[in-house]
Every structure is written in C-alpha cells, then in structure tokens.
Coordinates of C-alpha atoms in Angstrom, one line a residue:
M1 CA -21.8 -27.0 20.0
T2 CA -18.1 -27.1 20.4
D3 CA -16.9 -29.4 17.6
G4 CA -19.9 -29.9 15.3
A5 CA -20.3 -33.6 16.1
I6 CA -23.8 -34.9 15.5
L7 CA -24.6 -37.7 17.9
C8 CA -27.7 -39.5 19.3
G9 CA -29.1 -38.9 22.7
R10 CA -29.6 -41.1 25.8
R11 CA -31.1 -44.5 26.0
Y12 CA -34.3 -44.6 28.1
F13 CA -34.8 -47.0 31.0
D14 CA -37.0 -49.2 28.8
G15 CA -34.4 -49.5 26.1
S16 CA -35.9 -46.9 23.7
G17 CA -34.4 -43.6 22.7
G18 CA -30.8 -43.2 21.6
N19 CA -27.6 -45.1 22.1
N20 CA -25.9 -42.8 24.7
H21 CA -23.3 -41.6 22.0
A22 CA -23.6 -37.9 23.1
V23 CA -23.0 -38.8 26.7
Q24 CA -20.0 -41.0 25.7
H25 CA -18.7 -38.1 23.6
Y26 CA -18.9 -35.8 26.6
R27 CA -17.0 -38.3 28.8
E28 CA -14.2 -38.7 26.3
T29 CA -13.8 -35.1 25.3
G30 CA -15.0 -33.1 28.2
Y31 CA -17.1 -30.8 26.0
P32 CA -20.1 -30.1 28.2
M33 CA -22.5 -28.3 25.8
A34 CA -25.0 -29.8 23.4
V35 CA -27.6 -28.4 21.1
K36 CA -30.8 -30.3 20.3
L37 CA -31.2 -30.4 16.5
G38 CA -34.6 -29.2 15.3
T39 CA -34.8 -26.6 18.0
I40 CA -32.5 -24.0 16.3
T41 CA -34.3 -20.8 15.4
P42 CA -33.3 -17.2 14.9
D43 CA -34.1 -16.7 18.6
G44 CA -31.9 -19.5 20.0
A45 CA -32.0 -23.2 20.6
D46 CA -32.4 -25.8 23.3
V47 CA -29.0 -26.1 24.9
Y48 CA -28.1 -28.9 27.4
S49 CA -25.1 -28.9 29.8
Y50 CA -23.8 -32.4 30.7
D51 CA -21.8 -30.7 33.5
E52 CA -25.0 -29.5 35.2
D53 CA -27.0 -32.5 33.8
D54 CA -29.8 -30.1 33.0
M55 CA -31.0 -27.5 30.5
V56 CA -29.0 -24.3 30.6
L57 CA -30.6 -21.0 31.9
D58 CA -28.6 -18.2 33.4
P59 CA -29.4 -14.7 34.8
N60 CA -26.4 -13.1 33.1
L61 CA -26.9 -11.0 30.0
G62 CA -26.6 -12.1 26.3
I63 CA -27.0 -10.4 23.0
R64 CA -29.7 -11.4 20.6
N65 CA -28.5 -12.7 17.2
L66 CA -29.8 -10.5 14.4
G67 CA -29.2 -13.1 11.7
N68 CA -25.6 -14.2 11.5
S69 CA -24.4 -11.4 13.9
C70 CA -22.7 -13.8 16.4
Y71 CA -19.3 -12.4 15.2
L72 CA -20.4 -9.0 16.4
N73 CA -21.9 -10.2 19.6
S74 CA -18.9 -12.2 20.7
T75 CA -16.5 -9.4 19.9
M76 CA -18.4 -6.7 21.8
Q77 CA -18.9 -8.9 24.8
V78 CA -15.1 -9.1 25.2
V79 CA -14.5 -5.4 24.3
F80 CA -16.8 -4.3 27.1
S81 CA -15.1 -6.5 29.6
I82 CA -12.0 -4.1 29.3
P83 CA -12.0 -1.1 31.7
A84 CA -10.7 1.4 29.1
F85 CA -13.8 1.0 27.0
L86 CA -16.1 1.2 30.1
R87 CA -14.5 4.5 31.1
K88 CA -14.7 5.9 27.6
Y89 CA -18.3 5.0 26.7
V90 CA -20.2 3.7 29.7
E91 CA -19.0 6.0 32.6
R92 CA -19.3 9.0 30.3
M93 CA -22.6 8.0 28.9
D94 CA -24.5 11.1 30.2
Q95 CA -21.9 13.4 28.6
I96 CA -22.0 11.5 25.3
F97 CA -25.8 11.6 25.2
H98 CA -25.8 15.4 26.1
K99 CA -23.5 16.2 23.2
A100 CA -25.2 13.8 20.8
P101 CA -26.4 15.3 17.4
T102 CA -30.0 15.6 16.4
D103 CA -29.9 12.2 14.8
P104 CA -28.2 9.9 17.4
T105 CA -28.7 6.9 15.2
Q106 CA -25.7 8.2 13.2
D107 CA -23.5 9.0 16.1
F108 CA -20.8 6.4 16.8
S109 CA -20.1 7.3 20.4
T110 CA -23.9 7.3 21.2
Q111 CA -24.5 3.9 19.8
V112 CA -21.4 2.4 21.5
A113 CA -22.3 3.9 24.8
K114 CA -25.9 2.7 24.5
L115 CA -24.7 -0.9 23.8
G116 CA -22.2 -0.8 26.6
H117 CA -24.8 0.5 29.1
G118 CA -27.2 -2.2 28.0
L119 CA -24.7 -5.0 28.5
L120 CA -23.5 -3.8 31.9
S121 CA -26.6 -2.3 33.5
G122 CA -28.3 -5.7 34.0
E123 CA -31.7 -4.2 32.9
Y124 CA -32.0 -6.6 30.0
S125 CA -30.8 -9.7 31.7
K126 CA -33.9 -10.3 33.8
P127 CA -36.2 -13.1 32.4
A128 CA -39.3 -11.8 30.9
T129 CA -42.5 -12.4 32.9
E130 CA -45.0 -12.4 30.1
K131 CA -44.1 -15.0 27.5
E132 CA -46.3 -16.9 25.2
G133 CA -46.1 -20.6 26.1
E134 CA -44.2 -22.5 28.7
E135 CA -41.2 -22.9 26.3
Q136 CA -40.4 -19.2 26.5
K137 CA -41.1 -18.8 30.3
G138 CA -38.1 -17.4 32.1
I139 CA -36.1 -16.7 28.9
Q140 CA -34.3 -13.3 28.9
D141 CA -35.0 -10.8 26.1
G142 CA -31.3 -9.8 25.7
I143 CA -30.2 -6.9 23.6
A144 CA -30.8 -6.5 19.9
P145 CA -28.1 -4.1 18.7
R146 CA -29.7 -3.2 15.4
M147 CA -28.8 0.5 15.4
F148 CA -25.2 -0.3 16.4
K149 CA -24.8 -2.9 13.7
S150 CA -26.4 -0.7 11.1
L151 CA -24.1 2.3 11.9
I152 CA -20.8 0.4 12.2
G153 CA -21.6 -1.5 9.0
K154 CA -22.7 1.5 7.0
G155 CA -21.0 1.7 3.7
H156 CA -18.9 -1.5 4.3
P157 CA -19.3 -4.1 1.6
E158 CA -19.5 -7.0 4.1
F159 CA -20.5 -5.7 7.5
S160 CA -23.5 -3.9 6.1
T161 CA -25.0 -7.3 5.1
N162 CA -26.6 -10.0 7.1
R163 CA -24.0 -12.6 6.0
Q164 CA -21.7 -14.3 8.5
Q165 CA -18.3 -12.5 8.8
D166 CA -14.9 -13.0 10.3
A167 CA -14.7 -11.9 14.0
Q168 CA -11.0 -10.9 13.6
E169 CA -11.9 -8.6 10.6
F170 CA -14.8 -7.1 12.6
F171 CA -12.6 -6.5 15.6
L172 CA -10.1 -4.5 13.4
H173 CA -13.0 -2.7 11.8
F174 CA -14.3 -1.6 15.2
I175 CA -10.8 -0.5 16.2
N176 CA -10.6 1.6 13.0
M177 CA -14.0 3.2 13.8
V178 CA -12.8 4.0 17.3
E179 CA -9.7 5.6 15.8
R180 CA -11.7 7.8 13.5
N181 CA -13.9 9.0 16.4
C182 CA -11.3 9.7 19.0
R183 CA -9.2 12.3 17.2
S184 CA -9.3 14.9 20.0
S185 CA -10.2 12.8 23.0
S186 CA -9.0 9.8 25.0
N187 CA -8.6 6.7 22.9
P188 CA -9.3 3.3 24.5
N189 CA -7.5 1.6 21.6
E190 CA -4.2 2.5 23.3
V191 CA -4.6 -0.6 25.4
F192 CA -4.3 -2.8 22.3
R193 CA -1.7 -0.8 20.3
F194 CA 1.9 -2.0 20.1
L195 CA 4.9 -1.7 17.8
V196 CA 6.4 -4.5 15.8
E197 CA 10.1 -4.2 14.9
E198 CA 11.0 -5.6 11.5
K199 CA 14.6 -6.4 10.6
I200 CA 15.7 -7.2 7.1
K201 CA 19.2 -8.5 6.6
C202 CA 20.8 -8.6 3.1
L203 CA 22.7 -11.9 2.9
V204 CA 25.1 -10.5 0.3
S205 CA 26.2 -7.3 2.0
Q206 CA 25.3 -8.5 5.6
K207 CA 23.8 -5.0 6.1
V208 CA 20.4 -4.5 7.8
K209 CA 17.3 -2.3 7.8
Y210 CA 15.1 -1.7 10.8
T211 CA 11.5 -0.5 10.5
Q212 CA 8.6 -0.4 13.0
R213 CA 4.8 -0.6 12.3
V214 CA 1.7 -0.2 14.5
E215 CA -0.3 -3.3 15.2
Y216 CA -3.4 -4.1 17.2
I217 CA -3.4 -7.9 16.9
L218 CA -0.7 -10.5 16.8
Q219 CA -1.3 -13.1 14.1
L220 CA 0.3 -16.4 14.8
P221 CA 0.7 -19.0 12.0
V222 CA -0.2 -22.7 12.5
P223 CA 2.8 -24.9 11.6
M224 CA 1.1 -28.1 10.7
E225 CA 4.5 -29.8 10.5
A226 CA 4.8 -29.4 14.2
A227 CA 1.8 -31.7 15.0
L228 CA 2.5 -34.1 17.9
N229 CA 0.1 -36.8 16.6
K230 CA 1.3 -37.2 12.9
E231 CA 0.8 -41.0 12.8
E232 CA -2.7 -40.7 14.2
L233 CA -3.6 -38.0 11.7
A234 CA -2.3 -40.1 8.8
A235 CA -4.4 -43.1 9.9
Y236 CA -7.4 -40.9 10.3
E237 CA -7.0 -39.4 6.8
Q238 CA -6.6 -42.8 5.3
A239 CA -9.8 -44.0 7.1
R240 CA -11.7 -40.9 6.0
Q241 CA -10.8 -41.4 2.3
Q242 CA -11.7 -45.1 2.5
A243 CA -15.0 -44.3 4.1
E244 CA -15.7 -41.7 1.4
Q245 CA -15.0 -44.3 -1.3
D246 CA -17.2 -46.8 0.4
H247 CA -20.0 -44.3 1.0
R248 CA -19.8 -44.9 4.7
P249 CA -20.0 -42.3 7.5
P250 CA -16.6 -40.7 8.2
P251 CA -14.6 -41.9 11.2
E252 CA -14.4 -39.9 14.4
L253 CA -12.6 -36.6 13.9
V254 CA -8.9 -36.5 14.8
R255 CA -7.5 -33.0 15.2
A256 CA -3.8 -32.1 14.8
R257 CA -2.3 -31.2 18.2
I258 CA 0.0 -28.2 17.7
P259 CA 2.1 -26.8 20.6
F260 CA 1.5 -23.1 21.2
T261 CA 5.3 -22.6 21.5
S262 CA 5.6 -23.8 17.9
C263 CA 3.2 -21.1 16.8
L264 CA 5.3 -18.5 18.5
E265 CA 8.5 -19.9 17.0
A266 CA 6.9 -19.8 13.5
F267 CA 6.1 -16.1 14.1
A268 CA 9.7 -15.3 15.2
A269 CA 11.5 -17.5 12.7
P270 CA 13.4 -15.7 9.9
E271 CA 11.5 -15.4 6.6
Q272 CA 13.6 -15.7 3.4
L273 CA 13.1 -13.0 0.8
D274 CA 14.4 -14.2 -2.6
E275 CA 13.7 -11.1 -4.6
F276 CA 14.9 -8.5 -2.2
W277 CA 16.3 -5.3 -3.8
S278 CA 19.5 -4.5 -1.8
T279 CA 20.4 -0.8 -1.8
A280 CA 23.9 -1.9 -0.7
V281 CA 24.8 -3.9 -3.8
Q282 CA 22.2 -2.2 -6.1
A283 CA 20.8 -5.5 -7.2
K284 CA 18.4 -8.2 -6.2
S285 CA 19.7 -10.4 -3.5
T286 CA 18.4 -12.9 -0.8
A287 CA 17.5 -11.4 2.5
L288 CA 16.1 -12.6 5.9
K289 CA 13.2 -10.8 7.6
T290 CA 12.6 -11.2 11.3
S291 CA 9.8 -9.7 13.5
R292 CA 10.0 -8.8 17.2
F293 CA 8.0 -6.7 19.6
A294 CA 9.2 -3.1 19.9
S295 CA 6.6 -2.6 22.7
F296 CA 4.2 -4.7 24.7
P297 CA 0.6 -3.5 25.0
D298 CA -1.6 -3.6 28.1
Y299 CA -3.9 -6.0 26.4
L300 CA -2.5 -8.4 23.8
V301 CA -4.9 -9.8 21.2
I302 CA -3.7 -13.0 19.5
Q303 CA -5.3 -14.5 16.4
I304 CA -4.6 -18.1 15.5
K305 CA -4.5 -18.1 11.7
K306 CA -6.8 -21.1 11.2
F307 CA -8.3 -19.7 7.9
T308 CA -6.1 -20.2 4.9
F309 CA -6.2 -21.0 1.2
G310 CA -5.8 -24.4 -0.4
L311 CA -3.8 -25.2 -3.5
D312 CA -7.0 -24.3 -5.5
W313 CA -7.2 -20.9 -3.7
V314 CA -10.4 -22.1 -2.0
P315 CA -10.6 -20.8 1.6
K316 CA -10.4 -23.6 4.2
K317 CA -10.2 -23.9 8.0
L318 CA -7.5 -25.7 9.9
D319 CA -9.3 -27.7 12.5
V320 CA -6.5 -28.0 15.1
S321 CA -6.1 -28.2 18.8
I322 CA -3.5 -25.8 20.3
D323 CA -2.4 -25.9 24.0
V324 CA -2.9 -22.1 24.5
P325 CA -1.5 -21.3 28.0
D326 CA -3.3 -19.4 30.8
E327 CA -0.1 -17.5 31.5
L328 CA 2.2 -16.2 28.8
D329 CA 5.7 -14.6 28.9
L330 CA 6.9 -13.0 25.7
S331 CA 9.9 -11.2 27.1
Q332 CA 12.3 -13.2 24.9
F333 CA 10.6 -11.8 21.8
R334 CA 11.4 -8.2 22.5
G335 CA 13.5 -6.5 19.8
G336 CA 16.6 -4.5 20.5
G337 CA 17.0 -2.3 17.5
L338 CA 20.3 -1.7 15.6
Q339 CA 23.1 -3.6 17.3
G340 CA 26.7 -2.3 17.7
D341 CA 28.1 -4.8 15.2
E342 CA 25.4 -4.1 12.5
E343 CA 25.6 -1.7 9.6
E344 CA 22.5 -0.2 8.1
L345 CA 21.5 -0.5 4.4
P346 CA 21.7 2.8 2.5
D347 CA 18.3 4.6 2.3
V348 CA 18.1 4.7 -1.5
A349 CA 15.0 4.1 -3.5
P350 CA 15.1 1.1 -6.0
P351 CA 14.8 1.8 -9.7
L352 CA 11.4 1.6 -11.4
V353 CA 12.5 -1.4 -13.3
T354 CA 15.4 -3.4 -11.9
P355 CA 18.1 -4.4 -14.3
D356 CA 17.6 -8.2 -13.9
E357 CA 13.8 -8.2 -14.4
P358 CA 12.6 -10.3 -17.4
K359 CA 11.8 -8.1 -20.4
G360 CA 8.2 -9.2 -20.9
S361 CA 5.6 -7.6 -23.2
L362 CA 3.2 -6.5 -20.5
G363 CA 2.9 -2.8 -20.0
F364 CA 0.6 -0.3 -18.3
Y365 CA 0.4 2.9 -20.1
G366 CA 1.4 4.6 -23.4
N367 CA 4.7 6.4 -23.9
D368 CA 5.2 10.1 -23.5
D369 CA 4.3 10.8 -27.1
D370 CA 1.0 9.0 -26.9
D371 CA -1.9 9.9 -24.6
S372 CA -3.8 6.7 -25.4
Y373 CA -4.2 4.0 -22.8
C374 CA -2.4 0.8 -23.7
S375 CA -4.0 -2.6 -23.3
P376 CA -2.1 -5.2 -21.3
H377 CA -0.8 -6.8 -24.4
F378 CA 1.1 -3.8 -25.8
S379 CA 4.5 -2.9 -24.6
S380 CA 5.8 0.6 -23.9
P381 CA 9.3 2.0 -23.5
T382 CA 8.3 3.4 -20.1
S383 CA 6.1 0.6 -18.8
P384 CA 7.0 -1.7 -15.9
M385 CA 7.5 -5.2 -17.1
L386 CA 5.2 -7.7 -15.4
D387 CA 4.6 -11.4 -15.4
E388 CA 1.6 -11.6 -17.7
S389 CA 0.7 -15.2 -16.7
V390 CA 0.3 -14.2 -13.0
V391 CA -1.8 -11.1 -13.9
T392 CA -4.1 -13.3 -16.1
Q393 CA -4.3 -15.9 -13.3
L394 CA -5.5 -13.3 -10.8
V395 CA -7.9 -11.7 -13.3
E396 CA -9.5 -15.1 -13.9
M397 CA -10.2 -15.4 -10.2
G398 CA -12.4 -12.4 -10.4
F399 CA -10.2 -9.5 -9.2
P400 CA -10.0 -6.2 -11.0
A401 CA -7.4 -6.1 -13.7
E402 CA -5.7 -2.9 -12.4
A403 CA -5.5 -4.4 -8.9
C404 CA -3.9 -7.6 -10.3
R405 CA -1.3 -5.5 -12.2
K406 CA -0.5 -3.6 -9.0
A407 CA -0.2 -6.8 -7.0
V408 CA 2.3 -8.2 -9.5
Y409 CA 4.3 -4.9 -9.6
Y410 CA 4.4 -4.3 -5.8
T411 CA 5.6 -7.9 -5.2
G412 CA 8.3 -7.6 -7.7
N413 CA 7.2 -10.3 -10.1
S414 CA 7.7 -12.9 -7.4
G415 CA 4.9 -15.2 -8.3
A416 CA 1.2 -15.9 -7.9
E417 CA 1.3 -16.6 -4.2
A418 CA 2.9 -13.4 -3.3
A419 CA 0.6 -11.4 -5.6
M420 CA -2.4 -13.1 -4.1
T421 CA -1.3 -12.2 -0.6
W422 CA -0.9 -8.6 -1.7
V423 CA -4.5 -8.6 -3.2
M424 CA -6.0 -10.0 0.0
S425 CA -4.2 -7.5 2.1
H426 CA -5.2 -4.5 0.1
M427 CA -8.8 -5.3 -1.0
D428 CA -10.1 -2.5 1.3
D429 CA -7.8 0.2 -0.1
P430 CA -9.9 2.9 -1.7
D431 CA -7.6 2.9 -4.7
F432 CA -7.6 -0.9 -5.0
A433 CA -9.0 -1.0 -8.5
H434 CA -7.4 2.3 -9.7
P435 CA -4.7 2.2 -12.3
L436 CA -1.1 2.1 -11.1
V437 CA 0.4 5.6 -11.6
L438 CA 4.2 5.8 -11.3
S439 CA 6.7 8.6 -11.7
G440 CA 7.8 8.8 -15.3
V441 CA 4.9 6.7 -16.6
S442 CA 2.0 8.4 -18.3
A443 CA -1.4 7.8 -16.8
P444 CA -4.6 7.2 -18.7
P445 CA -6.6 10.3 -19.4
S446 CA -9.2 9.6 -16.7
V447 CA -6.6 9.5 -13.9
P448 CA -4.5 12.6 -13.1
T449 CA -0.8 12.1 -13.0
G450 CA 0.3 11.6 -9.4
G451 CA -2.8 9.7 -8.3
D452 CA -5.9 10.7 -6.4
P453 CA -5.6 13.3 -3.6
P454 CA -5.1 11.8 -0.2
S455 CA -8.3 10.5 1.4
E456 CA -9.7 12.7 4.1
E457 CA -10.7 9.5 6.0
H458 CA -7.2 8.1 5.8
I459 CA -5.7 11.5 6.9
A460 CA -8.0 11.5 9.9
T461 CA -7.1 7.9 10.8
I462 CA -3.3 8.7 10.7
I463 CA -3.8 11.9 12.8
S464 CA -5.7 9.9 15.4
M465 CA -2.6 7.7 15.8
G466 CA -0.6 10.7 16.9
F467 CA 0.9 12.1 13.7
S468 CA 0.5 15.5 12.2
Q469 CA -1.7 16.4 9.2
E470 CA 1.3 17.3 7.2
Q471 CA 3.0 13.9 7.9
A472 CA -0.3 12.1 7.0
V473 CA -0.6 13.9 3.7
K474 CA 3.1 13.3 2.8
A475 CA 2.9 9.6 3.6
L476 CA -0.4 9.1 1.7
R477 CA 1.0 10.9 -1.4
S478 CA 4.1 8.8 -1.2
T479 CA 2.2 5.5 -1.1
N480 CA -0.6 6.2 -3.6
N481 CA -3.2 6.8 -0.8
S482 CA -2.7 3.4 0.8
L483 CA -3.4 3.7 4.5
E484 CA -1.4 0.6 5.5
R485 CA 1.6 1.5 3.5
A486 CA 1.4 5.1 4.6
V487 CA 1.8 4.2 8.2
D488 CA 4.8 2.0 7.4
W489 CA 6.3 4.8 5.3
I490 CA 6.1 7.2 8.2
F491 CA 7.9 4.8 10.6
S492 CA 10.6 4.2 8.0
H493 CA 11.1 8.0 7.7
I494 CA 10.4 9.0 11.3
D495 CA 13.9 10.4 11.8
D496 CA 13.4 12.9 8.9
L497 CA 9.9 14.1 9.6
D498 CA 8.2 16.5 11.9
A499 CA 5.3 18.9 11.1
E500 CA 7.4 21.6 9.5
A501 CA 9.9 19.3 7.8
A502 CA 7.1 17.3 6.1
M503 CA 6.0 20.5 4.3
D504 CA 9.5 21.4 3.4
L505 CA 10.3 18.1 1.9
S506 CA 7.4 18.5 -0.6
E507 CA 9.0 21.8 -1.7
G508 CA 12.5 20.3 -2.2
R509 CA 14.2 21.7 0.9
S510 CA 16.1 19.4 3.3
A511 CA 14.6 18.5 6.6
A512 CA 17.7 19.7 8.5
E513 CA 17.0 23.3 7.4
S514 CA 13.6 23.5 9.0
V515 CA 13.5 21.2 12.1
S516 CA 12.2 23.1 15.1
E517 CA 13.6 21.8 18.4
S518 CA 10.4 23.1 20.1
L519 CA 8.1 20.7 18.2
P520 CA 7.1 17.5 20.1
A521 CA 8.3 14.2 18.8
A522 CA 6.0 12.6 16.2
G523 CA 4.5 9.2 16.5
P524 CA 1.5 7.4 17.8
R525 CA 0.9 7.0 21.5
V526 CA 2.1 3.5 22.4
K527 CA 2.2 2.2 25.9
D528 CA 4.8 -0.3 27.0
G529 CA 5.5 -2.6 29.9
N530 CA 6.6 -6.1 30.7
G531 CA 5.7 -9.0 28.4
R532 CA 3.9 -11.2 30.9
Y533 CA 0.2 -11.9 30.3
E534 CA -2.8 -13.8 31.6
L535 CA -5.6 -15.1 29.5
F536 CA -9.0 -13.6 30.3
A537 CA -11.1 -14.2 27.2
F538 CA -11.3 -16.0 23.9
I539 CA -13.6 -16.2 20.9
S540 CA -14.2 -19.6 19.2
H541 CA -15.5 -20.4 15.8
M542 CA -17.5 -23.5 14.9
G543 CA -17.8 -24.3 11.2
T544 CA -15.7 -24.9 8.1
S545 CA -15.1 -21.3 7.0
T546 CA -15.6 -17.7 8.1
M547 CA -18.6 -17.4 5.8
C548 CA -20.6 -20.0 7.8
G549 CA -20.7 -21.5 11.3
H550 CA -21.1 -19.8 14.6
Y551 CA -19.1 -17.7 17.1
V552 CA -19.2 -17.8 20.9
C553 CA -16.9 -16.2 23.4
H554 CA -15.7 -17.2 26.9
I555 CA -14.8 -14.5 29.4
K556 CA -13.2 -15.0 32.9
K557 CA -15.4 -13.3 35.4
D558 CA -14.4 -13.3 39.1
G559 CA -12.2 -16.3 38.6
R560 CA -14.8 -18.3 36.8
W561 CA -15.2 -18.9 33.0
V562 CA -18.5 -17.8 31.5
I563 CA -19.7 -18.7 27.9
Y564 CA -21.6 -16.1 25.9
N565 CA -23.6 -17.7 23.1
D566 CA -25.6 -14.8 21.8
Q567 CA -28.4 -14.2 24.4
K568 CA -27.7 -17.5 26.2
V569 CA -25.1 -17.2 29.0
C570 CA -23.9 -19.8 31.5
A571 CA -20.9 -20.9 33.5
S572 CA -18.4 -23.0 31.7
E573 CA -16.6 -25.5 33.8
K574 CA -14.3 -26.8 31.1
P575 CA -13.8 -24.0 28.5
P576 CA -12.4 -25.4 25.2
K577 CA -9.4 -23.1 25.2
D578 CA -7.5 -25.3 22.8
L579 CA -10.1 -24.7 20.0
G580 CA -10.2 -20.9 20.2
Y581 CA -9.7 -18.5 17.3
I582 CA -8.9 -15.1 19.0
Y583 CA -7.4 -14.9 22.4
F584 CA -7.3 -11.9 24.7
Y585 CA -4.6 -11.5 27.3
Q586 CA -4.1 -8.8 29.9
R587 CA -0.7 -7.8 31.3
V588 CA 0.3 -9.2 34.7
Q589 CA 1.7 -6.4 36.8
S590 CA 5.0 -7.1 38.4

C-alpha cells in the first residue's frame, strides 16, 4: 500500500500458507499497511495493519472513491483541516445555503460548504447498521462527492473525466476556482499566497532586474546527483538489468535517498540563462536567475517534483526517499530586493527579431502587401525567424502547430527542451492553439490584428487577486491574453500602474500625468510573517505516473498522525513522510 511491493502472507502453524515475506517486509521497512490482493473493488479493499496486528476499522470519516477520484479526496481532506476554509464555508453554511441560486448544483460555494459540513459533522462516519453480509458489517458509508466533482470539473478537459489526475494540478485548480468565487468576499486562499522574488543578473553588464510573482505552491526539484547511496543504486540497477535479461523477478527495490536540504539548495541555486537579451548591452548575453521568498505565507505547500520527462519525453516518476523534516526554517531564503551596490537593467523592450538570431526560412504570416496566410515553409520580410526543426519535433509529438511556433518564439529559439517546457506550462491558456499575433506582423484573416479581447474569466481572476479591472485588461492585452504572463507583467510594471494610469497608458499619456495620490496601492493581498514552519499534512502517490496509481493523505490530528485512504481512515503510527508528494506546513508563531 505504501510502496507497491507484492509479497506473500504468513506461514500457518501447520506449515501451509505463505512464507512470511510480508511480515519480514514490515519489520525491515516499518511500513505498517497492507492490501490483500483480490479484495480491491470500487468500494474499497481489505486493509491489514501490522502495527495493530489486525484488520483496520476506524470511526473517523472517509470519502468514497468515485472511480479514480482519490486525488480529489486526499486534497479536500487536507483543505478542510485548515481553519480559514472552515470559517469560509462550514461556519457560514447557513448563509451560503440561504443565498444559493435556484439550482444549487451549479453553485460553487454551496457544493464546497456541503462537502465541508459532511466531512466535519461526523454524520457520515458512523458505521451503517443495515448491511448485506458479514463482510460489510460495521463499514461506514462515507461521502460520495458526486455533485462537487461534477461542478469543479465542469468544462475542464481532465477533471471532468473519471481518469486519474495529478493531485498538485487539482489543488491549483481548486485554488483557481476559489479565486473566481471570492471576488467581493473573504478569500481563504490568502493563507497559501506568497510572493517569489526573481533576480536576473546580466553577466556582461553586471546589471540586475528584480520582479515578483504570486505563487500558491513551492515546487522543489529532486537533484538525483545528491543521492547518499549512489553505490547501492548502481548495484541495484545492474542487478535489475541482469534479472530482466535472464527473465527473473527483479531484485528488491532500492530508492535514492535525497537530503531535503539538497532540494532546497537546488531551488535557490542560480540558473544560467544562455540566450538572455540584455537591455544594457542591447544584445544577447549570459545571465543568472535566482529565486527567493519575498513573503512567507501562513500555510506553505511544497511539491516534490517527482514527475518528470525522460529523454524520450515519456512521463516518468522518480521513486525517491527524501528526509522531509517535521520543522522547517526558511528564513535564510528570504529575498532583500535591490541592494545598494546593484544597478538595474534599463526597462527597454527587446526587438522583434534580435540581430544575432539565425536567418532561417520559417515564417508566420504574409507581408504587409499580401493578406494570405503563409505556410510554415515560406519566408516573409516581417516574419520572426524560428528553428524549424524544433517546431517540427513538437508538432510530431501531437501539439498544435501554432502552439509549437509560439513556444519556439517565446523561448528565443533556445532549443527543444525549453520549448517543451513552455508548451507544458501554457497548455491551459485559452489562446494556446491560436496563431501568434505580433506588432508589425500581419495576422491571418480569421484572427483580428492585436489578438482576441481579454478573457472575462481571466479578468475576474486577476481582480480577485487585488488588482483593478483596468490593470487586468492592460496586462492581458500586453500578454496576448495569457493569465500567467499577465500577472508577471503587472508585477514588473507595478511602479507605473494604478487604476487611472492604466487607462492613460493605453491612450499614450504618461503615468506621471494622471497618478492620483488618493488611490490605494495596487497589488494582491499577501500576508507575511516568519519563515518557521511545522509539518501537519502530506499527500502521497503510489504508482508509476500521475495517470495511474493511488493517492492517500496523512493529517496530524491532536498530535497523532491519521491516514485517509478514501473512506477508510485509521491511525498511522509510522507515517511514510519520506515518500510524500505534496507537503503542507503551517507557520510556527514566535
């Protein structure tokens, strides 16, 4: 149940039965839970705890699996252990129900409040008294959140299906839904929200640029080169390959042991940018990018980036063990902004086509005298020059051609890996497959010059983060309606913008002529405090990829760890914290 090992059971007193391999595995690893194969159904499975030396039953509440919905169950169990969400949805349940529309099945607040009440009321955690057969006697019904799942997944290409999904992606999707529905009321997401300070230093001019962006989750890379048991891993890999050649069962799994401090150091380490356009020297140069915290949230969510791509671009999971601490101090990673001995890079936009770019033959659109749409194999005097081989490579992987061209353009012809990263980061953009429309480049007849109008949904999301409507519109128009880039754009122009100045900028007037001192400062509401935290929950994934496997969560309740495996809940004496995927920390008050 913890690591996917398939082992035989106990040996009976008369010598029959298994060979005690499962018991031995428990003694060696400390993993207490086991699932009996052949008992797994949509309603659950027979779970045995070697700690208690008995089958597991618990009066606590679980959520019924609706068919690969364990990612949702685990995430919502943790969310509703946070007081801000209890106050927003559970304590205000009567008011929410009173204001609910005629069709409450389509009201987000109603469905979240109903789910929260069901989890915390205890009404559904009592074992049913009337069950067919002794096997179901005493088993709790749990909650089947069908309406909630249907509503939150409505219109989403993945969460509207019954396929397994990534818990981290669902968490961010839920956060986004809360943002949309808390435009004019208290927003519980504030407990997660923090600012990341990004510093870029041009190594030619030694000048720097500081920007800030809003985040809700800290993603930590897994530096495999930092493994503490490299020799053991090499021996295991050799034995595994030999067993595969000999058609024998594989040897016992050996996981890479990665220090958590190494993950933090990898996050904070400078990243080299080889194709950085320096506004100081007006040419491409090499730069270093470093990230730090500009603020620390009340609740810090950390994702260990276990899911990655192999050399063949096939998704794979890094099966590693990380010594995640119970207490965490991130104070040393707080940023300090522009230092006294630093000089800022000039705020000048780069040219459409940089002088040292290769003059290829790949163009986007026709020239100013021709309204026809050019195919990728025809050049144009006003077309951006792109690496045709990279575009072709991405197209062959099944991505839309226009999205591939944009990926190559926005990553500055810096190769397939950078373009692929851009594609994966922007797949949810509404304009993902739309043609790239640039100033001075003619668009195809079906796309108006200047791009589509800003998305009302994106405008609402940005407003919910504390910005004005004018700022949201300006940012989206400046970034071709990309929500992620629009937020970054606002932060990089925050000194120039307020509600009135944003409108004046679009009319060509300077911001200084129209800034009103009486207007409040723009920006999202971000809490801040010390950087000391304590672990209170984590979500684990068992399986080889996000598209398969199973999610469970552990939550610390009254000083004791509890495991939530859909509708089955029990105490966990030795929670496998080293194998987690998403970790939830709460601030330790000084």
